[in-house]
Amino acid sequence: MEKLLIKGGAPLKGEVVVSGSKNASLPLLAAALLAGGASVLRGVPALRDVKTFGSLIGNMGAGFTFEDARAEINTAGIGNFAAPYELVKTMRASVLVLGPLVARYGRARVSLPGGCAIGARPINLHLVGLEKMGARIQLEEGYVIAEAGRLNGASLYFDIPTVTGTENLMMAAALAKGTTVLENAAREPEVVDLANALISMGARIEGAGGSLIEIEGVDELKPYSYDVIPDRIEAATFAVAAAITQGDLLIRNVRPDHMDAVSIKLRETGAEVARTPEGFLRVRGTGRPKAVNITTMPYPGFPTDVQAQFMALMSIARGTSIINETVFENRFMHVPELKRMGADINLKGGLATINGMEGLKGAEVMATDLRASASLVLAALAAEGQTVIHRLYHLDRGYERMEDKLRAVGADVVRIS
Ligand code: EPZ
């Protein structure tokens, strides 16, 4: 099992280049299933989840090649409409093949993703939406068995603005007969990126990025040739890295307009966060951060995917901060590990109270999920002494060559097996 050894204390200075968005790439790869022929996606990050997605669609008979951030998906050979448990259990975003398979092939057998470290993560809203569009859904031995003739447009309302639920049903609606309205839809930039790619394929979609999306189904879609947006969560992680190490980072390949909530909260802690004329983000730490409170919310609120990283910063803040995690029911797995490093954090339900310490101390810690592992990296960069982070495969799911990027700006970090 690979580990990261980090010696803390060095302020990070220089330029980091953010990779393409994981959470845009995965639905975009699924969207290729909606068209016959070869789609090309550029700017794709070399992550475990992308490789897993490649295996998933390869397993269906589609062609999948991935090199130099370019993915090509050829659906000509698809003959198997299943997403098996052994793949889905490692990447719950596999559920994103459900909408496209039912919409284009009229059938799908997709393993229920099951829970994960951060919560139960049901997909009921995905399934109810497909049923309302005319699909017959059965649950058998942990699998979703879906069958449909041509789907019909429908008016759907999401109790919760689910990101992949919005994406799944937007893809299904693109080939349905008639018009579909998604109300209380997710507004994330990754939903907008998917809508833009679908529109380039010939889909008729209005309102993506807002809470009400209207999709007028068409008979056929053509393959896309598309560039993925930058990963706003990776960018936010590096922004916190600059603040927590009192460094000065120029973050490139970033959409600052996708990061308003994070930029505003980082400024409240005392960090300098500025857009450069080239459209990059420059983040400078200006001493020990001030304690600020955050509540995670669906976009454009403060992203739950940056909560753990921000908690590492608050662990050394001046004062006490309250973090209210409202999106997932168990997204505090990083807390016991941060406490091993000397953080003073108390949990009560979805609330974490963090009493900022002068500093943290390096320790052996264990990654439990993707963003928790990023939180531990950030804490280690600021801690006194050495930290060893175990179970690195969690980090590799969502960050491309994290240690190389950090070393290039002055971090003392090595990966050992
Ligand atoms: C997406 O997950 C992201 N993953 C997550 O990023 C992110 O944390 C999450 O959105 C919230 O922003 C991808 O885009 C691949 P949801 P998703 O459906 O779509 C409940 C990361 O770190 N819900 O928006 O699975 C659910 O339990 C990952 O990159 C239902 O109850 O999240 C949760 O409490 C982690 N029923 C809330 O909605 C449903 O049918 C939001 O979940 C669907 C969701």
Short mmCIF file of C-alpha atoms and ligand atoms in Angstrom, two decimals:
data_model
loop_
_atom_site.label_atom_id
_atom_site.label_comp_id
_atom_site.label_asym_id
_atom_site.label_seq_id
_atom_site.Cartn_x
_atom_site.Cartn_y
_atom_site.Cartn_z
CA MET A 1 0.00 0.00 0.00
CA GLU A 2 1.50 3.31 -1.05
CA LYS A 3 2.00 6.10 1.47
CA LEU A 4 2.89 9.79 1.35
CA LEU A 5 5.70 11.09 3.59
CA ILE A 6 5.34 14.84 4.15
CA LYS A 7 7.66 17.07 6.17
CA GLY A 8 5.66 20.19 7.00
CA GLY A 9 6.66 23.83 7.33
CA ALA A 10 7.62 24.96 3.83
CA PRO A 11 5.54 27.85 2.43
CA LEU A 12 4.39 26.78 -1.08
CA LYS A 13 5.49 29.24 -3.73
CA GLY A 14 5.17 29.15 -7.52
CA GLU A 15 2.69 27.94 -10.13
CA VAL A 16 0.38 24.93 -10.14
CA VAL A 17 -1.60 23.76 -13.15
CA VAL A 18 -5.00 22.30 -12.30
CA SER A 19 -6.15 19.20 -14.21
CA GLY A 20 -9.49 18.72 -15.92
CA SER A 21 -12.53 18.18 -13.72
CA LYS A 22 -13.12 14.63 -12.48
CA ASN A 23 -16.77 15.38 -11.79
CA ALA A 24 -17.29 16.78 -15.29
CA SER A 25 -15.27 14.05 -17.04
CA LEU A 26 -17.29 11.14 -15.64
CA PRO A 27 -20.76 12.26 -16.83
CA LEU A 28 -19.20 13.38 -20.12
CA LEU A 29 -17.75 9.90 -20.70
CA ALA A 30 -21.22 8.48 -20.00
CA ALA A 31 -22.82 10.94 -22.45
CA ALA A 32 -20.77 9.41 -25.28
CA LEU A 33 -23.03 6.33 -24.95
CA LEU A 34 -25.91 8.41 -26.32
CA ALA A 35 -24.42 8.54 -29.81
CA GLY A 36 -23.26 6.04 -32.39
CA GLY A 37 -19.57 6.31 -33.27
CA ALA A 38 -16.50 7.89 -31.68
CA SER A 39 -16.59 10.81 -29.26
CA VAL A 40 -13.42 12.62 -28.18
CA LEU A 41 -12.93 14.30 -24.81
CA ARG A 42 -9.87 16.49 -24.18
CA GLY A 43 -8.36 17.74 -20.92
CA VAL A 44 -9.35 14.56 -19.06
CA PRO A 45 -7.41 13.97 -15.80
CA ALA A 46 -5.42 10.72 -15.46
CA LEU A 47 -7.29 9.47 -12.37
CA ARG A 48 -8.25 6.04 -11.07
CA ASP A 49 -11.92 6.93 -11.55
CA VAL A 50 -11.38 7.76 -15.23
CA LYS A 51 -9.58 4.44 -15.77
CA THR A 52 -12.40 2.66 -13.93
CA PHE A 53 -14.94 4.37 -16.17
CA GLY A 54 -12.93 3.22 -19.18
CA SER A 55 -13.08 -0.37 -17.92
CA LEU A 56 -16.80 0.00 -17.34
CA ILE A 57 -17.67 1.11 -20.87
CA GLY A 58 -15.03 -1.21 -22.31
CA ASN A 59 -16.84 -4.01 -20.49
CA MET A 60 -19.95 -3.08 -22.48
CA GLY A 61 -18.12 -3.55 -25.76
CA ALA A 62 -17.36 0.11 -26.42
CA GLY A 63 -13.88 1.10 -27.54
CA PHE A 64 -12.02 3.25 -25.00
CA THR A 65 -8.58 4.80 -25.40
CA PHE A 66 -7.00 7.33 -23.06
CA GLU A 67 -3.67 9.07 -23.66
CA ASP A 68 -2.28 12.55 -22.97
CA ALA A 69 -5.52 13.72 -21.36
CA ARG A 70 -7.47 12.68 -24.48
CA ALA A 71 -10.20 10.04 -24.16
CA GLU A 72 -11.89 8.46 -27.15
CA ILE A 73 -15.06 6.43 -26.73
CA ASN A 74 -16.40 4.40 -29.66
CA THR A 75 -19.86 2.97 -29.05
CA ALA A 76 -20.10 0.97 -32.29
CA GLY A 77 -19.37 -2.34 -30.57
CA ILE A 78 -21.65 -2.03 -27.56
CA GLY A 79 -23.52 -5.27 -26.93
CA ASN A 80 -23.62 -5.55 -23.15
CA PHE A 81 -25.68 -3.10 -21.08
CA ALA A 82 -24.43 -3.92 -17.63
CA ALA A 83 -22.38 -2.17 -14.98
CA PRO A 84 -21.13 -4.97 -12.70
CA TYR A 85 -20.82 -4.70 -8.92
CA GLU A 86 -17.04 -5.11 -8.87
CA LEU A 87 -16.68 -1.92 -10.91
CA VAL A 88 -19.56 0.07 -9.43
CA LYS A 89 -18.43 -0.58 -5.83
CA THR A 90 -15.15 1.20 -6.53
CA MET A 91 -16.78 4.13 -8.31
CA ARG A 92 -20.37 5.08 -7.57
CA ALA A 93 -20.39 7.51 -10.50
CA SER A 94 -20.83 4.35 -12.63
CA VAL A 95 -24.54 4.95 -12.04
CA LEU A 96 -24.22 7.65 -14.72
CA VAL A 97 -24.42 5.00 -17.45
CA LEU A 98 -28.01 4.25 -16.43
CA GLY A 99 -29.70 7.21 -18.13
CA PRO A 100 -27.81 6.90 -21.44
CA LEU A 101 -28.23 3.10 -21.66
CA VAL A 102 -31.98 3.21 -21.02
CA ALA A 103 -32.44 6.17 -23.36
CA ARG A 104 -30.50 4.77 -26.29
CA TYR A 105 -30.64 0.98 -25.87
CA GLY A 106 -33.84 0.61 -23.85
CA ARG A 107 -32.16 -1.54 -21.20
CA ALA A 108 -29.61 -1.51 -18.42
CA ARG A 109 -28.45 -3.72 -15.56
CA VAL A 110 -26.53 -1.52 -13.17
CA SER A 111 -25.35 -2.50 -9.71
CA LEU A 112 -26.76 -0.35 -6.94
CA PRO A 113 -23.73 1.68 -5.84
CA GLY A 114 -24.24 0.94 -2.16
CA GLY A 115 -23.08 3.36 0.48
CA CYS A 116 -19.64 4.83 0.85
CA ALA A 117 -17.56 6.36 3.62
CA ILE A 118 -19.38 9.69 3.51
CA GLY A 119 -22.96 8.48 3.56
CA ALA A 120 -25.75 6.19 2.36
CA ARG A 121 -25.91 7.99 -1.02
CA PRO A 122 -29.13 6.49 -2.37
CA ILE A 123 -30.12 6.88 -6.03
CA ASN A 124 -33.89 6.90 -5.51
CA LEU A 125 -34.26 10.25 -7.27
CA HIS A 126 -32.51 8.86 -10.37
CA LEU A 127 -34.85 5.84 -10.47
CA VAL A 128 -38.10 7.70 -9.78
CA GLY A 129 -37.25 10.08 -12.63
CA LEU A 130 -36.63 7.27 -15.10
CA GLU A 131 -39.88 5.57 -14.07
CA LYS A 132 -41.79 8.81 -14.66
CA MET A 133 -40.27 8.84 -18.15
CA GLY A 134 -41.70 5.37 -18.80
CA ALA A 135 -38.89 3.02 -17.78
CA ARG A 136 -39.75 -0.17 -15.89
CA ILE A 137 -37.36 -0.42 -12.96
CA GLN A 138 -36.82 -3.52 -10.84
CA LEU A 139 -34.32 -4.10 -8.06
CA GLU A 140 -32.89 -7.64 -8.08
CA GLU A 141 -30.00 -8.95 -5.99
CA GLY A 142 -28.47 -5.52 -5.60
CA TYR A 143 -28.93 -4.59 -9.25
CA VAL A 144 -31.15 -2.05 -10.97
CA ILE A 145 -32.82 -3.76 -13.95
CA ALA A 146 -34.26 -1.10 -16.24
CA GLU A 147 -36.23 -1.60 -19.45
CA ALA A 148 -37.99 0.89 -21.69
CA GLY A 149 -39.30 1.50 -25.15
CA ARG A 150 -38.65 5.08 -26.17
CA LEU A 151 -38.69 7.24 -23.04
CA ASN A 152 -41.28 10.00 -22.77
CA GLY A 153 -40.57 13.51 -21.60
CA ALA A 154 -41.86 14.25 -18.10
CA SER A 155 -41.99 16.97 -15.45
CA LEU A 156 -39.61 15.94 -12.69
CA TYR A 157 -38.97 17.55 -9.31
CA PHE A 158 -35.90 16.74 -7.20
CA ASP A 159 -36.51 16.72 -3.44
CA ILE A 160 -32.76 17.37 -3.20
CA PRO A 161 -30.76 19.03 -6.03
CA THR A 162 -28.83 15.83 -6.81
CA VAL A 163 -25.82 16.39 -9.10
CA THR A 164 -25.58 12.98 -10.78
CA GLY A 165 -29.37 12.63 -10.61
CA THR A 166 -29.71 15.83 -12.65
CA GLU A 167 -27.01 14.59 -15.04
CA ASN A 168 -28.53 11.10 -15.46
CA LEU A 169 -31.99 12.42 -16.20
CA MET A 170 -30.78 15.23 -18.45
CA MET A 171 -28.99 12.60 -20.57
CA ALA A 172 -32.07 10.35 -20.60
CA ALA A 173 -34.32 13.28 -21.55
CA ALA A 174 -32.07 14.25 -24.47
CA LEU A 175 -33.34 11.23 -26.46
CA ALA A 176 -36.86 11.02 -25.01
CA LYS A 177 -40.00 11.77 -27.00
CA GLY A 178 -41.24 15.21 -26.01
CA THR A 179 -40.13 17.70 -23.42
CA THR A 180 -38.72 17.07 -19.94
CA VAL A 181 -38.56 19.67 -17.19
CA LEU A 182 -36.14 19.17 -14.28
CA GLU A 183 -37.18 21.29 -11.31
CA ASN A 184 -34.89 21.95 -8.33
CA ALA A 185 -32.07 20.71 -10.56
CA ALA A 186 -28.41 20.86 -9.48
CA ARG A 187 -26.64 24.01 -10.66
CA GLU A 188 -23.03 22.78 -10.49
CA PRO A 189 -20.63 23.85 -13.30
CA GLU A 190 -20.21 20.15 -14.13
CA VAL A 191 -23.94 19.98 -14.96
CA VAL A 192 -23.49 22.97 -17.28
CA ASP A 193 -20.44 21.35 -18.91
CA LEU A 194 -22.48 18.22 -19.59
CA ALA A 195 -25.36 20.26 -21.02
CA ASN A 196 -22.96 22.11 -23.34
CA ALA A 197 -21.52 18.83 -24.61
CA LEU A 198 -25.02 17.39 -25.14
CA ILE A 199 -26.01 20.53 -27.06
CA SER A 200 -22.91 20.06 -29.26
CA MET A 201 -24.28 16.54 -29.97
CA GLY A 202 -27.59 18.02 -31.14
CA ALA A 203 -29.53 18.02 -27.88
CA ARG A 204 -32.01 20.82 -27.15
CA ILE A 205 -31.42 22.00 -23.56
CA GLU A 206 -32.27 25.31 -21.90
CA GLY A 207 -31.58 26.54 -18.39
CA ALA A 208 -28.60 24.40 -17.32
CA GLY A 209 -26.88 26.14 -14.39
CA GLY A 210 -30.23 27.19 -13.00
CA SER A 211 -32.75 25.23 -10.93
CA LEU A 212 -35.10 24.67 -13.84
CA ILE A 213 -33.78 22.84 -16.91
CA GLU A 214 -35.91 22.13 -19.99
CA ILE A 215 -34.89 19.41 -22.43
CA GLU A 216 -36.70 18.82 -25.72
CA GLY A 217 -35.92 15.27 -26.78
CA VAL A 218 -34.53 14.53 -30.25
CA ASP A 219 -34.41 11.29 -32.23
CA GLU A 220 -30.65 10.98 -32.50
CA LEU A 221 -27.47 12.53 -31.17
CA LYS A 222 -24.08 12.68 -32.84
CA PRO A 223 -20.71 12.06 -31.16
CA TYR A 224 -18.99 15.02 -29.49
CA SER A 225 -15.50 16.49 -29.65
CA TYR A 226 -15.23 18.42 -26.39
CA ASP A 227 -12.90 20.01 -23.83
CA VAL A 228 -13.54 19.38 -20.11
CA ILE A 229 -13.68 22.32 -17.69
CA PRO A 230 -10.92 22.64 -15.07
CA ASP A 231 -11.38 20.90 -11.71
CA ARG A 232 -12.68 23.57 -9.31
CA ILE A 233 -12.24 21.24 -6.32
CA GLU A 234 -8.59 20.59 -7.08
CA ALA A 235 -8.13 24.34 -7.59
CA ALA A 236 -9.77 25.00 -4.22
CA THR A 237 -7.50 22.40 -2.61
CA PHE A 238 -4.40 24.22 -3.88
CA ALA A 239 -5.87 27.56 -2.79
CA VAL A 240 -6.17 26.20 0.75
CA ALA A 241 -2.61 24.82 0.43
CA ALA A 242 -1.31 28.35 -0.21
CA ALA A 243 -3.27 29.73 2.74
CA ILE A 244 -2.34 26.99 5.22
CA THR A 245 1.41 27.16 4.43
CA GLN A 246 1.45 30.98 4.26
CA GLY A 247 2.64 30.55 0.71
CA ASP A 248 1.97 32.30 -2.59
CA LEU A 249 0.55 30.19 -5.42
CA LEU A 250 -0.46 31.10 -8.95
CA ILE A 251 -3.17 28.59 -9.84
CA ARG A 252 -3.53 28.07 -13.59
CA ASN A 253 -6.15 26.30 -15.72
CA VAL A 254 -8.90 27.49 -13.41
CA ARG A 255 -12.33 29.07 -13.78
CA PRO A 256 -12.37 31.66 -10.94
CA ASP A 257 -16.10 32.16 -11.58
CA HIS A 258 -16.64 28.53 -10.46
CA MET A 259 -15.02 29.25 -7.10
CA ASP A 260 -16.74 32.33 -5.66
CA ALA A 261 -17.90 30.73 -2.40
CA VAL A 262 -14.44 29.28 -1.67
CA SER A 263 -12.65 32.52 -2.62
CA ILE A 264 -14.94 34.62 -0.43
CA LYS A 265 -14.48 32.36 2.60
CA LEU A 266 -10.70 32.19 2.11
CA ARG A 267 -10.58 35.99 2.03
CA GLU A 268 -12.54 36.05 5.30
CA THR A 269 -9.76 33.99 6.89
CA GLY A 270 -7.29 36.71 5.85
CA ALA A 271 -5.81 35.06 2.74
CA GLU A 272 -5.36 37.17 -0.37
CA VAL A 273 -7.31 35.68 -3.31
CA ALA A 274 -7.15 37.57 -6.59
CA ARG A 275 -7.92 36.94 -10.25
CA THR A 276 -4.98 37.76 -12.52
CA PRO A 277 -5.43 39.49 -15.90
CA GLU A 278 -4.77 36.10 -17.57
CA GLY A 279 -7.75 34.63 -15.67
CA PHE A 280 -5.69 32.65 -13.17
CA LEU A 281 -6.10 32.71 -9.41
CA ARG A 282 -3.35 34.01 -7.13
CA VAL A 283 -3.66 32.96 -3.48
CA ARG A 284 -1.37 34.24 -0.74
CA GLY A 285 -1.36 33.28 2.94
CA THR A 286 -0.85 36.30 5.20
CA GLY A 287 -0.13 34.74 8.58
CA ARG A 288 -2.22 32.57 10.89
CA PRO A 289 -5.75 32.34 9.44
CA LYS A 290 -8.75 33.85 11.22
CA ALA A 291 -11.52 31.41 12.25
CA VAL A 292 -14.60 31.60 10.02
CA ASN A 293 -17.79 29.52 9.94
CA ILE A 294 -18.95 27.61 6.87
CA THR A 295 -22.12 25.77 5.89
CA THR A 296 -21.86 23.39 2.94
CA MET A 297 -24.64 23.77 0.37
CA PRO A 298 -25.40 22.74 -3.22
CA TYR A 299 -23.77 25.05 -5.79
CA PRO A 300 -23.35 28.03 -5.70
CA GLY A 301 -23.03 27.55 -1.93
CA PHE A 302 -19.82 26.43 -0.24
CA PRO A 303 -19.00 23.01 -1.79
CA THR A 304 -19.14 19.94 0.45
CA ASP A 305 -16.13 18.67 -1.55
CA VAL A 306 -14.00 21.46 -0.01
CA GLN A 307 -15.28 21.05 3.58
CA ALA A 308 -12.53 18.68 4.73
CA GLN A 309 -9.79 20.82 3.19
CA PHE A 310 -11.18 23.95 4.86
CA MET A 311 -11.33 22.16 8.20
CA ALA A 312 -7.57 21.54 8.00
CA LEU A 313 -7.09 25.29 7.61
CA MET A 314 -9.44 26.06 10.52
CA SER A 315 -7.47 23.60 12.70
CA ILE A 316 -4.69 26.23 12.97
CA ALA A 317 -6.92 29.32 12.92
CA ARG A 318 -7.05 32.09 15.48
CA GLY A 319 -10.35 31.43 17.27
CA THR A 320 -13.16 28.92 17.06
CA SER A 321 -15.01 28.02 13.84
CA ILE A 322 -18.17 26.03 13.20
CA ILE A 323 -18.48 23.85 10.10
CA ASN A 324 -22.01 22.75 9.23
CA GLU A 325 -22.04 19.84 6.75
CA THR A 326 -25.58 19.77 5.34
CA VAL A 327 -25.11 17.67 2.18
CA PHE A 328 -23.79 14.32 3.46
CA GLU A 329 -24.58 12.68 6.77
CA ASN A 330 -21.13 11.30 7.53
CA ARG A 331 -18.54 13.51 5.96
CA PHE A 332 -16.34 13.98 9.01
CA MET A 333 -14.11 10.90 8.67
CA HIS A 334 -11.08 13.20 8.50
CA VAL A 335 -11.76 14.52 12.02
CA PRO A 336 -10.24 11.64 14.07
CA GLU A 337 -7.17 11.75 11.82
CA LEU A 338 -6.76 15.54 12.16
CA LYS A 339 -7.09 15.08 15.93
CA ARG A 340 -4.14 12.67 15.82
CA MET A 341 -2.18 15.65 14.52
CA GLY A 342 -3.26 17.76 17.48
CA ALA A 343 -6.40 19.41 16.09
CA ASP A 344 -9.07 20.31 18.66
CA ILE A 345 -12.40 19.40 17.00
CA ASN A 346 -15.75 18.42 18.52
CA LEU A 347 -18.58 16.82 16.54
CA LYS A 348 -22.29 17.03 17.25
CA GLY A 349 -24.53 15.76 14.45
CA GLY A 350 -23.66 17.66 11.27
CA LEU A 351 -21.75 20.33 13.19
CA ALA A 352 -18.00 20.41 13.78
CA THR A 353 -16.59 22.92 16.26
CA ILE A 354 -12.92 23.62 15.65
CA ASN A 355 -10.82 25.40 18.27
CA GLY A 356 -7.82 26.63 16.29
CA MET A 357 -4.38 25.58 17.56
CA GLU A 358 -1.06 27.41 17.20
CA GLY A 359 0.10 24.52 15.03
CA LEU A 360 -0.26 20.81 14.29
CA LYS A 361 2.23 17.99 14.74
CA GLY A 362 3.09 15.38 12.13
CA ALA A 363 1.73 11.86 12.78
CA GLU A 364 0.84 8.57 11.07
CA VAL A 365 -2.69 9.03 9.68
CA MET A 366 -5.07 7.11 7.44
CA ALA A 367 -7.02 8.39 4.45
CA THR A 368 -10.67 7.31 4.58
CA ASP A 369 -12.18 8.95 1.49
CA LEU A 370 -11.12 11.21 -1.36
CA ARG A 371 -11.48 14.68 0.15
CA ALA A 372 -10.49 13.52 3.65
CA SER A 373 -7.14 12.45 2.16
CA ALA A 374 -6.71 15.94 0.66
CA SER A 375 -7.42 17.41 4.10
CA LEU A 376 -4.66 15.30 5.65
CA VAL A 377 -2.19 16.39 2.96
CA LEU A 378 -2.96 20.03 3.71
CA ALA A 379 -2.64 19.55 7.47
CA ALA A 380 0.67 17.73 6.94
CA LEU A 381 2.04 20.57 4.80
CA ALA A 382 1.51 22.95 7.72
CA ALA A 383 2.40 20.56 10.56
CA GLU A 384 5.70 20.47 12.43
CA GLY A 385 7.65 17.31 11.64
CA GLN A 386 6.78 14.35 9.44
CA THR A 387 3.36 12.94 8.57
CA VAL A 388 2.78 9.55 6.94
CA ILE A 389 -0.53 9.24 5.08
CA HIS A 390 -1.72 5.65 4.49
CA ARG A 391 -4.30 4.32 1.98
CA LEU A 392 -3.26 6.68 -0.76
CA TYR A 393 -5.61 5.10 -3.30
CA HIS A 394 -8.31 7.41 -1.91
CA LEU A 395 -6.26 10.46 -2.95
CA ASP A 396 -5.48 9.03 -6.38
CA ARG A 397 -9.18 8.79 -7.17
CA GLY A 398 -9.47 12.54 -7.51
CA TYR A 399 -6.02 14.14 -7.73
CA GLU A 400 -3.59 13.70 -10.60
CA ARG A 401 0.06 13.43 -9.41
CA MET A 402 -0.68 15.52 -6.32
CA GLU A 403 2.76 15.02 -4.81
CA ASP A 404 4.56 16.05 -8.04
CA LYS A 405 2.53 19.25 -8.21
CA LEU A 406 3.21 20.02 -4.54
CA ARG A 407 6.95 19.23 -4.80
CA ALA A 408 7.20 21.61 -7.76
CA VAL A 409 6.18 24.49 -5.45
CA GLY A 410 8.47 23.61 -2.57
CA ALA A 411 6.70 20.90 -0.56
CA ASP A 412 8.85 18.19 1.07
CA VAL A 413 6.76 15.18 -0.03
CA VAL A 414 7.58 11.70 -1.33
CA ARG A 415 5.42 8.73 -2.24
CA ILE A 416 6.70 5.40 -0.94
CA SER A 417 5.25 1.94 -1.33
C1 EPZ B 1 -21.75 14.43 -6.73
O1 EPZ B 1 -22.11 13.24 -6.07
C2 EPZ B 1 -20.22 14.45 -6.75
N1 EPZ B 1 -19.73 13.30 -7.52
C3 EPZ B 1 -19.69 14.41 -5.31
O2 EPZ B 1 -18.28 14.52 -5.37
C4 EPZ B 1 -20.24 15.63 -4.56
O3 EPZ B 1 -19.82 15.56 -3.21
C5 EPZ B 1 -21.77 15.61 -4.62
O4 EPZ B 1 -22.21 15.58 -5.99
C6 EPZ B 1 -22.39 16.84 -3.95
O5 EPZ B 1 -21.88 17.99 -4.56
C7 EPZ B 1 -19.76 13.37 -8.88
O6 EPZ B 1 -20.19 14.35 -9.47
C8 EPZ B 1 -19.22 12.18 -9.61
P1 EPZ B 1 -25.78 14.16 -4.91
P2 EPZ B 1 -23.67 12.77 -6.11
O7 EPZ B 1 -26.65 13.20 -5.64
O8 EPZ B 1 -24.30 13.16 -7.38
C9 EPZ B 1 -28.84 12.75 -1.62
C10 EPZ B 1 -16.08 14.00 -4.82
O9 EPZ B 1 -15.49 14.14 -3.74
N2 EPZ B 1 -29.48 11.98 -2.70
O10 EPZ B 1 -25.76 15.58 -5.34
O11 EPZ B 1 -23.69 11.32 -5.72
C11 EPZ B 1 -27.46 12.22 -1.25
O12 EPZ B 1 -27.58 11.18 -0.31
C12 EPZ B 1 -17.49 13.45 -4.85
O13 EPZ B 1 -15.62 14.32 -5.95
C13 EPZ B 1 -30.63 11.25 -2.43
O14 EPZ B 1 -31.12 11.26 -1.30
O15 EPZ B 1 -24.28 13.63 -4.93
C14 EPZ B 1 -26.79 13.45 -0.69
O16 EPZ B 1 -27.14 13.58 0.68
C15 EPZ B 1 -17.92 12.99 -3.47
N3 EPZ B 1 -31.22 10.54 -3.42
C16 EPZ B 1 -27.40 14.60 -1.48
O17 EPZ B 1 -28.58 14.08 -2.09
C17 EPZ B 1 -30.70 10.51 -4.70
O18 EPZ B 1 -31.30 9.84 -5.58
C18 EPZ B 1 -26.51 15.15 -2.59
O19 EPZ B 1 -26.10 14.04 -3.35
C19 EPZ B 1 -29.53 11.24 -4.96
C20 EPZ B 1 -28.94 11.97 -3.95
#
